[in-house]
Coordinates of C-alpha atoms and ligand atoms in Angstrom, one line a residue:
M1 CA 18.0 -15.7 -4.2
S2 CA 20.6 -13.0 -4.4
S3 CA 22.1 -13.8 -7.8
S4 CA 24.0 -11.1 -9.6
T5 CA 22.2 -11.7 -12.9
A6 CA 19.6 -9.1 -13.3
R7 CA 16.2 -10.2 -14.7
S8 CA 14.6 -8.1 -17.4
A9 CA 11.0 -8.7 -16.3
S10 CA 9.1 -10.7 -13.7
G11 CA 7.1 -13.7 -14.6
P12 CA 3.3 -14.0 -15.1
G13 CA 1.4 -13.3 -11.9
E14 CA 4.5 -11.7 -10.2
V15 CA 3.4 -8.3 -9.1
L16 CA 6.5 -7.3 -7.3
V17 CA 10.0 -8.8 -7.3
A18 CA 12.8 -7.6 -5.0
E19 CA 16.3 -8.9 -5.4
D20 CA 19.0 -8.4 -2.8
L21 CA 17.1 -5.2 -1.9
G22 CA 18.7 -2.7 0.5
V23 CA 17.0 0.1 2.4
S24 CA 18.9 2.8 4.3
I25 CA 18.3 6.2 5.7
D26 CA 20.8 9.0 5.0
H27 CA 21.3 11.4 7.9
R28 CA 22.2 15.1 7.6
N29 CA 25.6 14.6 9.1
G30 CA 26.6 12.3 6.3
S31 CA 26.2 9.0 8.1
S32 CA 23.5 6.5 7.2
T33 CA 21.6 3.6 8.9
R34 CA 21.0 0.4 7.0
L35 CA 17.6 -0.9 7.8
V36 CA 17.1 -3.7 5.4
E37 CA 19.8 -5.7 3.6
G38 CA 19.6 -8.5 1.0
L39 CA 15.9 -8.8 0.9
D40 CA 14.5 -11.2 -1.8
L41 CA 10.8 -11.1 -2.2
V42 CA 8.4 -12.3 -4.9
I43 CA 4.8 -11.1 -4.5
Q44 CA 2.1 -12.9 -6.6
S45 CA -1.2 -11.3 -7.6
G46 CA -4.0 -12.4 -5.2
S47 CA -1.5 -13.0 -2.4
S48 CA -1.3 -11.3 1.0
T49 CA 1.9 -10.6 2.9
A50 CA 2.5 -9.3 6.4
V51 CA 5.6 -7.2 7.2
V52 CA 6.3 -7.4 10.9
G53 CA 9.1 -6.4 13.2
R54 CA 9.9 -4.3 16.3
S55 CA 9.3 -0.6 16.3
G56 CA 12.1 1.1 14.4
S57 CA 13.0 -2.0 12.4
G58 CA 12.2 -0.2 9.1
K59 CA 8.7 -1.5 8.2
T60 CA 7.4 2.0 7.2
T61 CA 10.6 2.8 5.3
L62 CA 10.5 -0.5 3.4
L63 CA 6.9 0.2 2.5
S64 CA 7.9 3.6 1.2
V65 CA 10.5 2.0 -1.1
L66 CA 8.0 -0.6 -2.3
G67 CA 5.6 2.2 -2.8
L68 CA 8.0 4.2 -5.0
M69 CA 8.3 7.1 -2.6
R70 CA 12.0 6.6 -2.0
P71 CA 14.6 4.7 -4.0
P72 CA 16.2 1.5 -2.7
S73 CA 19.9 1.9 -1.5
A74 CA 20.8 -1.4 -3.2
G75 CA 19.5 -4.3 -5.2
R76 CA 16.7 -4.5 -7.8
L77 CA 13.0 -3.8 -7.7
Y78 CA 10.4 -4.7 -10.3
I79 CA 6.7 -3.9 -10.2
A80 CA 4.4 -5.3 -12.8
G81 CA 7.5 -6.4 -14.8
R82 CA 9.0 -2.9 -14.8
D83 CA 12.3 -2.0 -13.4
V84 CA 11.4 0.6 -10.8
G85 CA 14.7 0.7 -8.9
T86 CA 15.8 4.0 -10.3
L87 CA 13.1 6.3 -11.5
R88 CA 12.8 10.1 -11.9
P89 CA 10.3 11.4 -9.3
S90 CA 7.8 12.4 -11.9
V91 CA 7.8 8.9 -13.5
A92 CA 7.6 7.3 -10.0
A93 CA 4.5 9.4 -9.2
G94 CA 2.8 8.3 -12.5
L95 CA 3.5 4.6 -11.8
R96 CA 2.4 5.0 -8.2
N97 CA -1.0 6.3 -9.4
E98 CA -1.3 3.6 -12.1
L99 CA -0.1 0.5 -10.2
L100 CA -0.4 1.1 -6.5
G101 CA -3.0 1.7 -3.8
F102 CA -2.2 2.9 -0.3
V103 CA -4.0 2.6 3.1
F104 CA -2.5 4.3 6.1
Q105 CA -3.2 4.1 9.8
N106 CA -5.0 7.5 10.0
Y107 CA -7.3 7.1 7.0
S108 CA -5.9 10.3 5.4
L109 CA -9.3 11.2 3.9
V110 CA -9.9 14.8 2.7
E111 CA -12.3 16.3 5.2
H112 CA -14.0 18.9 3.0
L113 CA -14.8 16.3 0.3
S114 CA -17.7 13.8 0.5
V115 CA -17.1 10.0 0.8
F116 CA -17.8 9.7 -2.9
E117 CA -15.4 12.4 -3.9
N118 CA -12.7 10.9 -1.6
V119 CA -13.0 7.6 -3.3
A120 CA -13.0 9.2 -6.8
L121 CA -9.8 11.2 -6.1
P122 CA -7.3 8.7 -7.7
L123 CA -9.4 8.8 -10.9
M124 CA -8.8 12.6 -11.3
Y125 CA -5.1 12.1 -12.1
G126 CA -3.4 10.6 -15.2
R127 CA -5.7 9.1 -17.8
R128 CA -9.1 10.6 -16.9
A129 CA -12.2 8.4 -16.7
T130 CA -15.5 9.7 -18.0
R131 CA -18.2 10.7 -15.5
P132 CA -20.3 7.5 -15.9
Q133 CA -17.1 5.5 -15.5
V134 CA -16.2 7.4 -12.3
R135 CA -19.7 6.8 -10.9
E136 CA -19.6 3.1 -11.7
R137 CA -16.2 2.5 -10.3
V138 CA -16.7 4.5 -7.1
E139 CA -20.1 2.8 -6.4
R140 CA -18.6 -0.7 -7.1
Q141 CA -15.8 -0.1 -4.5
L142 CA -18.2 1.5 -1.9
T143 CA -20.5 -1.5 -2.3
A144 CA -17.5 -3.9 -1.9
V145 CA -16.7 -2.4 1.5
G146 CA -20.4 -2.2 2.5
L147 CA -20.7 1.6 2.3
R148 CA -22.9 2.0 -0.8
E149 CA -25.3 4.4 1.0
F150 CA -22.5 6.6 2.4
G151 CA -21.4 8.5 -0.7
R152 CA -22.8 11.9 0.3
R153 CA -21.5 11.8 3.9
R154 CA -18.5 13.7 5.1
P155 CA -15.6 11.6 6.5
R156 CA -16.0 13.3 9.9
S157 CA -19.5 11.9 10.3
L158 CA -18.2 8.3 10.0
S159 CA -16.8 5.9 12.6
G160 CA -13.0 5.1 12.5
G161 CA -13.8 1.6 11.0
E162 CA -16.1 3.2 8.3
Q163 CA -13.5 5.8 7.4
Q164 CA -10.9 3.1 7.0
R165 CA -13.2 1.2 4.7
V166 CA -13.6 4.4 2.6
A167 CA -9.7 4.5 2.4
I168 CA -9.7 0.9 1.2
A169 CA -12.3 1.8 -1.5
R170 CA -10.1 4.7 -2.6
A171 CA -7.0 2.5 -2.7
L172 CA -8.7 0.1 -5.0
V173 CA -10.7 2.4 -7.3
R174 CA -8.1 2.6 -10.0
G175 CA -7.6 -1.1 -10.2
P176 CA -4.0 -1.2 -8.7
R177 CA -1.8 -4.3 -9.1
L178 CA -0.6 -3.9 -5.5
V179 CA -2.1 -2.5 -2.3
L180 CA 0.3 -1.3 0.4
A181 CA -1.1 -0.8 3.9
D182 CA 0.8 0.6 6.9
E183 CA -0.9 -0.5 10.2
P184 CA -4.4 0.0 8.7
T185 CA -6.0 -1.3 11.9
G186 CA -3.7 0.4 14.3
A187 CA -6.2 3.1 15.3
L188 CA -9.1 0.7 15.7
D189 CA -10.4 -1.6 18.5
T190 CA -9.8 -5.3 17.9
A191 CA -13.3 -6.2 16.6
T192 CA -13.4 -3.2 14.2
G193 CA -9.8 -3.9 13.1
T194 CA -10.7 -7.5 12.3
S195 CA -13.7 -6.4 10.2
V196 CA -11.6 -3.8 8.4
M197 CA -8.9 -6.4 7.6
K198 CA -11.5 -8.7 6.3
H199 CA -12.8 -6.0 3.9
L200 CA -9.2 -5.1 2.9
Q201 CA -8.4 -8.8 2.1
E202 CA -11.7 -9.5 0.3
A203 CA -11.7 -6.3 -1.7
T204 CA -8.1 -6.7 -2.7
V205 CA -8.5 -10.4 -3.8
E206 CA -11.8 -9.4 -5.6
A207 CA -9.8 -6.7 -7.5
G208 CA -7.1 -9.3 -8.4
A209 CA -4.4 -7.2 -6.7
A210 CA -1.7 -8.3 -4.2
L211 CA -1.6 -7.0 -0.6
I212 CA 1.3 -6.1 1.6
V213 CA 0.3 -5.1 5.2
V214 CA 2.6 -3.7 7.9
T215 CA 1.3 -4.7 11.3
H216 CA 2.2 -5.2 14.9
D217 CA -0.7 -7.6 15.3
D218 CA 0.3 -11.2 15.4
A219 CA -3.2 -12.6 14.8
L220 CA -3.6 -10.3 11.8
A221 CA -0.2 -11.4 10.4
D222 CA -1.2 -15.0 10.9
S223 CA -4.4 -14.5 8.8
L224 CA -2.3 -13.5 5.7
H225 CA -0.6 -15.9 3.4
R226 CA 3.0 -15.2 4.5
R227 CA 5.1 -12.9 6.6
V228 CA 8.4 -11.0 6.3
D229 CA 9.9 -10.4 9.7
L230 CA 12.4 -7.5 9.7
S231 CA 13.5 -8.2 13.3
S232 CA 14.8 -11.6 12.5
R233 CA 16.9 -10.2 9.7
E234 CA 20.3 -8.6 10.0
A235 CA 18.6 -5.2 10.3
A236 CA 19.4 -1.8 11.5
V237 CA 23.1 -1.9 11.0
A238 CA 24.6 1.6 11.7
L239 CA 27.1 2.5 9.0
Ligands
ATP301 N1 13.6 10.7 7.5 C1 14.2 10.0 8.5 N2 15.4 10.6 9.0 C2 16.1 10.0 9.9 N3 15.7 8.7 10.5 C3 14.6 8.2 10.0 C4 13.8 8.8 9.0 N4 12.8 7.9 8.7 C5 12.9 6.9 9.5 N5 14.1 7.0 10.3 C6 14.5 6.0 11.3 O1 14.6 4.8 10.6 C7 14.2 3.8 11.6 C8 13.1 3.0 11.0 O2 11.9 3.7 10.9 P1 10.5 3.2 10.4 O3 9.5 4.3 10.5 O4 10.7 2.5 9.1 O5 10.3 2.0 11.5 P2 9.0 1.1 11.7 O6 9.4 -0.3 11.7 O7 7.9 1.5 10.8 O8 8.6 1.5 13.2 P3 7.1 1.6 13.9 O9 6.7 0.2 14.2 O10 7.4 2.3 15.2 O11 6.2 2.3 13.0 C9 13.9 4.5 12.8 O12 15.0 4.3 13.7 C10 13.6 5.9 12.4 O13 13.9 6.8 13.5
MG302 MG1 6.0 2.4 11.0

């Protein structure tokens, strides 16, 4: 669907709608590389989507566009019914905190904070929760990923799989509409990765959010509802 008629809002249950979306990288010498062109995507709440493709095909860059960290180069993008294709950086940051959760390959936990404080971090920005609300939300998420007893520990004292489950709890603690994960199991062995993915899917569905996961792992991609393959598209066109 790459119609030219812009829609004003997405339908019920549609967390993200991309229409004719383009993603490109601008280089310092004035040239640019088009990584994604004409992407149409409708992401429903409670669904899970794998983004696959060879190294350099633009998976991480696409995720940063869907995650409101960089603007699309073409097309339209709606998240939770809002037109987010062109936003001022401060507005994008607010919406990111309100609507999105992120999980990265390397956990990105803050070392000098406890597990509890790491999970509570997203609640410290924007509309502030009360202390009892923070406690209740953090404990609910830690319980969902099987780490209820780990709140006082430091990230360094946890295994890689446990740290990634803390990152999942942090991504979900504010009740996001959409969780974006970039190779969340890339640093883990297969068995741990499978268990972390199970937590990510279950906790996301439980929270009523949608999930988009960038992965190189075919089995993992197969376990999700659908896949977007950037390699099979007309990708990486040098301009
Ligand atoms: N800031 C940047 N400046 C210049 N080129 C960039 C920049 N960011 C990404 N690229 C280039 O864009 C292309 C896509 O990068 P991206 O990181 O999105 O790929 P990927 O599909 O995530 O790859 P991988 O599987 O290796 O993580 C690569 O060729 C990369 O070198
Ligand atoms: Mg990448």
